[in-house]
XYZ file of C-alpha atoms in Angstrom:
389
model
C 114.223 286.865 -95.620
C 113.294 286.979 -92.009
C 115.224 285.031 -89.232
C 111.317 282.984 -87.719
C 110.301 282.207 -91.569
C 114.182 280.588 -92.428
C 114.139 278.368 -88.676
C 111.050 277.242 -89.923
C 111.426 276.246 -93.402
C 114.833 274.391 -91.096
C 112.294 272.453 -88.942
C 109.780 271.554 -91.569
C 112.782 269.455 -94.069
C 114.182 268.430 -90.237
C 110.708 266.556 -89.984
C 110.628 265.908 -93.688
C 114.049 263.415 -93.657
C 113.141 262.235 -90.178
C 109.404 261.275 -91.384
C 110.801 258.900 -94.550
C 113.855 257.421 -92.941
C 110.464 256.334 -90.413
C 108.228 255.021 -93.205
C 110.917 253.116 -94.772
C 112.218 251.832 -91.676
C 108.456 251.239 -91.509
C 108.399 249.510 -95.023
C 111.454 247.458 -94.326
C 109.342 245.689 -91.564
C 106.764 245.273 -93.286
C 108.424 243.665 -96.283
C 110.471 241.491 -94.403
C 107.702 240.080 -92.258
C 105.832 238.919 -95.314
C 108.571 237.988 -97.076
C 109.326 235.963 -93.583
C 105.135 234.654 -93.268
C 106.059 233.565 -97.515
C 108.984 231.565 -96.444
C 108.424 229.692 -92.675
C 104.561 229.759 -92.785
C 102.863 226.888 -93.651
C 99.543 227.377 -94.730
C 96.623 223.918 -95.086
C 95.735 222.916 -98.513
C 92.670 220.983 -99.035
C 91.002 217.882 -100.866
C 87.576 217.919 -100.734
C 85.424 215.489 -101.975
C 83.027 214.542 -105.048
C 79.988 212.573 -102.252
C 80.211 211.368 -98.523
C 78.326 209.163 -96.346
C 77.742 208.269 -92.567
C 77.491 204.372 -92.751
C 77.765 201.788 -90.387
C 81.117 198.959 -90.580
C 79.487 196.171 -91.967
C 77.122 197.100 -95.243
C 73.823 196.973 -94.564
C 71.522 193.568 -96.140
C 68.941 193.782 -98.749
C 66.021 192.214 -98.520
C 64.988 190.575 -101.251
C 61.965 188.447 -101.981
C 62.481 184.839 -103.562
C 60.541 184.216 -105.128
C 57.588 186.378 -106.919
C 54.086 185.649 -105.234
C 51.307 187.778 -104.201
C 51.838 190.322 -101.319
C 49.710 188.527 -98.215
C 50.487 190.518 -94.908
C 52.928 193.501 -94.527
C 55.072 193.151 -90.612
C 57.137 196.404 -91.763
C 56.443 198.791 -89.151
C 58.460 202.268 -89.312
C 61.749 203.376 -91.555
C 63.967 202.652 -88.642
C 62.611 199.704 -86.955
C 64.407 197.873 -84.578
C 64.287 193.898 -86.349
C 65.449 191.092 -85.089
C 67.453 188.215 -87.261
C 64.241 185.554 -87.938
C 62.059 188.002 -88.284
C 59.266 187.513 -90.980
C 58.626 191.442 -92.607
C 56.461 190.443 -95.613
C 54.234 186.963 -96.410
C 53.541 186.558 -99.743
C 50.223 184.812 -100.707
C 50.190 181.141 -99.589
C 46.411 179.590 -99.496
C 46.665 177.226 -102.723
C 49.503 175.561 -101.013
C 47.497 175.286 -97.762
C 44.562 173.320 -99.723
C 46.161 171.950 -101.283
C 48.524 170.271 -98.488
C 45.244 169.989 -96.462
C 44.195 167.573 -99.760
C 47.142 165.681 -98.542
C 46.465 165.335 -95.746
C 42.977 164.195 -95.798
C 44.325 161.521 -97.404
C 46.849 160.435 -95.214
C 43.543 160.091 -92.754
C 41.716 158.148 -95.364
C 45.663 155.592 -95.342
C 46.077 155.214 -92.319
C 42.283 154.019 -92.151
C 42.847 151.703 -94.098
C 45.836 150.050 -93.243
C 44.197 149.682 -89.395
C 41.730 146.566 -90.997
C 44.610 145.709 -93.556
C 47.111 144.492 -90.648
C 44.813 143.358 -88.293
C 43.408 140.810 -91.516
C 47.050 139.893 -92.301
C 47.433 138.875 -89.092
C 44.319 136.824 -88.770
C 44.646 134.922 -91.468
C 48.294 134.875 -90.741
C 47.649 133.071 -87.105
C 44.775 131.164 -89.256
C 48.010 130.040 -91.359
C 49.442 128.161 -88.770
C 46.607 127.743 -86.452
C 45.111 125.557 -89.742
C 49.361 124.057 -90.780
C 48.960 123.044 -87.406
C 45.700 121.499 -87.554
C 46.601 119.999 -90.659
C 50.304 118.020 -89.154
C 47.953 116.329 -86.828
C 45.533 115.013 -89.075
C 48.217 114.099 -91.160
C 49.441 112.532 -88.414
C 47.263 111.047 -87.156
C 46.066 109.467 -90.763
C 49.844 107.892 -90.825
C 48.828 106.403 -87.228
C 45.908 104.552 -89.198
C 47.821 104.225 -92.826
C 50.833 101.919 -90.242
C 48.186 100.421 -87.685
C 46.209 99.796 -90.823
C 49.525 98.251 -92.661
C 50.309 95.919 -90.633
C 46.389 94.770 -89.705
C 47.189 93.130 -93.528
C 50.413 91.690 -94.012
C 49.213 89.839 -90.609
C 45.981 89.143 -93.059
C 47.742 88.497 -95.966
C 50.771 85.798 -93.737
C 47.915 84.100 -92.323
C 45.895 83.680 -95.107
C 49.365 82.114 -97.099
C 49.189 79.801 -94.536
C 45.807 78.847 -94.657
C 46.327 77.802 -98.561
C 49.140 75.954 -97.567
C 47.469 73.982 -94.703
C 44.805 73.906 -96.585
C 47.760 71.668 -99.045
C 47.985 69.873 -96.176
C 43.406 69.403 -95.877
C 44.396 71.020 -92.240
C 42.264 73.780 -93.061
C 38.940 73.310 -95.631
C 38.430 75.141 -98.663
C 36.078 77.324 -97.365
C 38.578 78.812 -94.448
C 41.323 79.378 -96.714
C 38.901 81.258 -98.982
C 37.423 84.101 -95.815
C 41.498 84.210 -94.862
C 42.434 85.736 -98.075
C 39.480 87.675 -99.099
C 39.890 89.406 -95.380
C 43.660 89.686 -96.492
C 42.393 91.624 -99.024
C 40.297 93.601 -97.672
C 42.432 94.780 -94.930
C 45.397 95.851 -97.476
C 42.573 97.470 -100.310
C 41.898 99.357 -97.463
C 45.631 100.248 -96.107
C 45.213 100.988 -100.014
C 42.850 103.510 -98.571
C 44.164 104.770 -95.665
C 47.364 106.073 -97.550
C 45.528 107.674 -100.599
C 43.436 109.538 -98.014
C 46.461 111.113 -96.247
C 47.588 111.698 -100.357
C 44.920 113.495 -100.110
C 45.110 115.082 -97.401
C 48.716 116.260 -97.556
C 47.710 118.223 -100.421
C 44.588 119.967 -99.153
C 46.855 121.430 -97.472
C 49.103 122.499 -99.549
C 47.007 123.672 -101.381
C 45.006 125.768 -98.516
C 48.489 126.987 -97.401
C 48.956 127.511 -101.209
C 45.223 129.978 -101.250
C 45.829 132.071 -97.625
C 49.965 132.812 -98.400
C 48.441 134.598 -101.940
C 45.899 136.672 -99.965
C 47.948 137.002 -97.472
C 51.022 137.806 -100.026
C 47.933 140.438 -102.027
C 47.285 142.431 -98.888
C 50.696 142.761 -97.968
C 51.300 144.322 -101.637
C 47.957 147.046 -100.573
C 49.698 147.147 -97.123
C 53.488 148.710 -99.053
C 51.522 150.348 -101.783
C 50.031 152.379 -99.257
C 53.138 152.981 -97.533
C 54.678 153.833 -100.156
C 51.872 156.482 -101.078
C 51.997 157.595 -97.541
C 55.299 158.557 -97.554
C 55.218 160.384 -100.763
C 51.852 162.624 -99.470
C 55.137 162.953 -96.354
C 56.916 163.286 -98.192
C 55.131 166.214 -100.975
C 54.156 167.647 -97.200
C 56.797 168.617 -96.464
C 58.617 169.938 -99.554
C 54.381 172.707 -99.845
C 56.169 173.122 -95.601
C 59.089 174.505 -96.681
C 56.923 176.629 -99.567
C 55.703 178.197 -97.024
C 58.575 179.353 -95.449
C 60.210 180.115 -98.605
C 57.745 183.182 -98.612
C 57.689 184.475 -95.684
C 60.347 187.377 -95.493
C 62.972 187.407 -92.854
C 64.985 190.217 -91.977
C 68.455 187.997 -92.023
C 69.912 189.868 -89.596
C 68.993 191.862 -86.715
C 69.614 195.929 -86.966
C 67.385 198.766 -88.092
C 64.622 198.722 -91.088
C 66.868 201.963 -93.345
C 64.846 201.423 -96.265
C 60.892 200.266 -96.926
C 59.984 199.283 -101.033
C 56.150 200.553 -99.927
C 53.731 197.316 -99.976
C 50.422 196.210 -99.236
C 48.266 193.547 -99.215
C 47.102 192.618 -102.771
C 50.081 194.088 -104.454
C 52.558 191.514 -106.058
C 56.134 191.450 -105.872
C 58.625 189.528 -108.941
C 61.592 187.327 -107.962
C 63.983 189.498 -106.665
C 62.476 193.049 -105.543
C 63.987 194.432 -102.988
C 61.552 194.642 -99.837
C 63.678 196.487 -97.999
C 67.209 197.383 -96.508
C 68.216 196.303 -93.342
C 71.205 198.222 -91.204
C 73.215 196.023 -88.816
C 74.443 197.477 -85.651
C 78.374 199.118 -85.478
C 80.375 201.511 -85.330
C 79.695 204.369 -88.547
C 82.250 205.798 -90.826
C 82.950 208.610 -93.411
C 82.342 206.505 -97.332
C 83.953 209.028 -99.228
C 85.078 209.240 -103.092
C 87.264 211.970 -104.539
C 89.022 212.941 -107.802
C 91.037 210.861 -109.200
C 93.630 213.361 -108.543
C 94.229 212.756 -105.052
C 95.466 209.551 -105.692
C 98.793 209.492 -103.895
C 97.895 212.854 -101.639
C 95.309 211.498 -100.026
C 97.170 208.947 -96.758
C 95.555 206.918 -93.806
C 95.883 209.269 -90.830
C 95.122 212.523 -92.237
C 92.669 214.734 -90.869
C 89.199 215.755 -91.821
C 86.187 217.502 -91.742
C 82.933 215.876 -92.276
C 79.802 218.624 -93.026
C 76.593 216.846 -93.552
C 74.324 218.476 -95.580
C 70.741 218.227 -93.860
C 72.840 220.160 -90.690
C 74.564 223.491 -92.431
C 78.327 223.139 -90.705
C 77.706 227.562 -89.802
C 74.791 226.628 -87.486
C 75.945 222.166 -86.793
C 79.292 222.339 -86.699
C 81.402 219.547 -88.485
C 82.747 215.953 -87.355
C 85.896 215.639 -86.700
C 87.376 212.425 -89.229
C 90.530 210.871 -89.665
C 92.113 208.149 -93.387
C 91.679 204.531 -92.341
C 92.293 203.464 -96.037
C 92.508 205.647 -99.991
C 91.580 202.415 -103.297
C 94.922 202.305 -104.879
C 92.466 202.932 -108.304
C 89.026 204.912 -110.113
C 86.462 203.279 -110.954
C 84.179 205.131 -112.551
C 85.929 207.747 -112.022
C 86.588 208.183 -108.145
C 88.389 207.103 -105.227
C 87.359 205.098 -102.610
C 88.226 207.229 -99.509
C 87.555 205.155 -95.494
C 87.361 207.601 -92.808
C 86.993 207.028 -89.425
C 85.054 209.210 -87.311
C 84.372 210.635 -84.616
C 81.481 211.792 -82.735
C 81.687 214.480 -80.573
C 78.873 214.022 -77.931
C 77.724 218.239 -77.244
C 77.518 217.848 -81.085
C 73.297 217.910 -81.752
C 74.399 215.785 -84.793
C 72.871 212.658 -84.779
C 75.287 210.035 -85.615
C 73.085 207.788 -88.290
C 73.387 205.420 -91.576
C 72.811 207.028 -94.556
C 73.381 210.997 -93.877
C 74.836 211.950 -97.418
C 77.332 214.623 -96.908
C 81.048 216.047 -98.152
C 84.824 215.336 -96.604
C 87.249 217.527 -96.575
C 90.700 216.631 -96.041
C 93.431 218.009 -95.321
C 96.220 216.954 -97.853
C 99.308 218.960 -96.300
C 101.128 221.787 -94.666
C 102.523 224.199 -96.922
C 104.728 227.535 -97.226
C 103.286 230.223 -99.700
C 105.949 230.588 -101.860
C 105.901 227.050 -102.437
C 101.254 227.044 -103.390
C 103.150 229.943 -105.406
C 106.053 227.885 -107.513
C 103.716 224.980 -107.858
C 101.593 227.762 -109.619
C 104.279 229.216 -111.951
C 105.132 225.195 -111.990
C 101.548 224.505 -113.940
C 100.964 227.777 -115.889
C 104.271 227.143 -118.126
C 103.573 223.243 -118.071
C 99.619 223.966 -119.183
C 101.480 226.849 -121.690
C 104.442 224.352 -123.014
C 101.844 222.017 -123.437
C 99.478 224.345 -125.861
C 103.059 226.042 -127.627
C 103.245 222.359 -128.415
């Protein structure tokens, strides 16, 4: 065999041996690096929400119709319009109530027209009664004075007649004079009795007149009281009707932005309890997300997440950073409620507004790939054990 050929074979053998060593070294390095990554590296484990939604910190207020009726006017302008607390959003028909109020106000005016003359008549009759009572007392006093004077004259005349009878017996006075004095005494007594009867009759007439006038005054007072009672009832009824009119003005309970609108037109009907709008109060936005029950115990306050909005593809608009704030302890309808704070990015074109839907991905923990493999193997063993059992 030529010498050159032998040297070539030797060189090739030497190079092949060196290449095997180098390949083994590279393989060992790769294996070592992979093992280091497998046991020492940390990878994130994520949980995606079933649903998510941007909401303000305070719940939106649903505006409901307090009673049913026909729509007379709609004050809602546009979805998203700003409203103040107490702003009228919808007015229901109040025309029958207004007609009823007009009728009752007309009756009130009529009562006011009746009350004035009645009160004036009562005042006039009361004054006449007082004046008549004073005049009657004056007449009675005068009659009593005349009676007293007549009584004194009659008594004196009777004394004179008695004295004349005694003098007649003694023959000092003629029989004619004694008879004249007796007749005059009798006349004076009759006049006195007539005055007494006249005074008594005047007193009776005074009392009768006063009783009649007092009865008429009592009747007028009853009429005034009846009208006044009717007035109070009408005023209370009008107040109630005005309150009913106010109830038919559906107002915004809070200041905020109109988040939902029910399409209403003048002439349409709403039922009691129908939702006509929803007003979103001002406040910081948060994310309300729902996760499967398997997330219980794994999602905790302080964990970071990313919000992707359905209307704004994350590949184009990016995502919003979130942080878990509260986690429900029990599932409702098969889902766990999670509330997250959101940190808006001033440079992001995404509009931050209530009601935007999307989903949230939360980084549950960071573990090594070896741990993930072991967990997966444990789940497989449990599944197979359960199947064999």
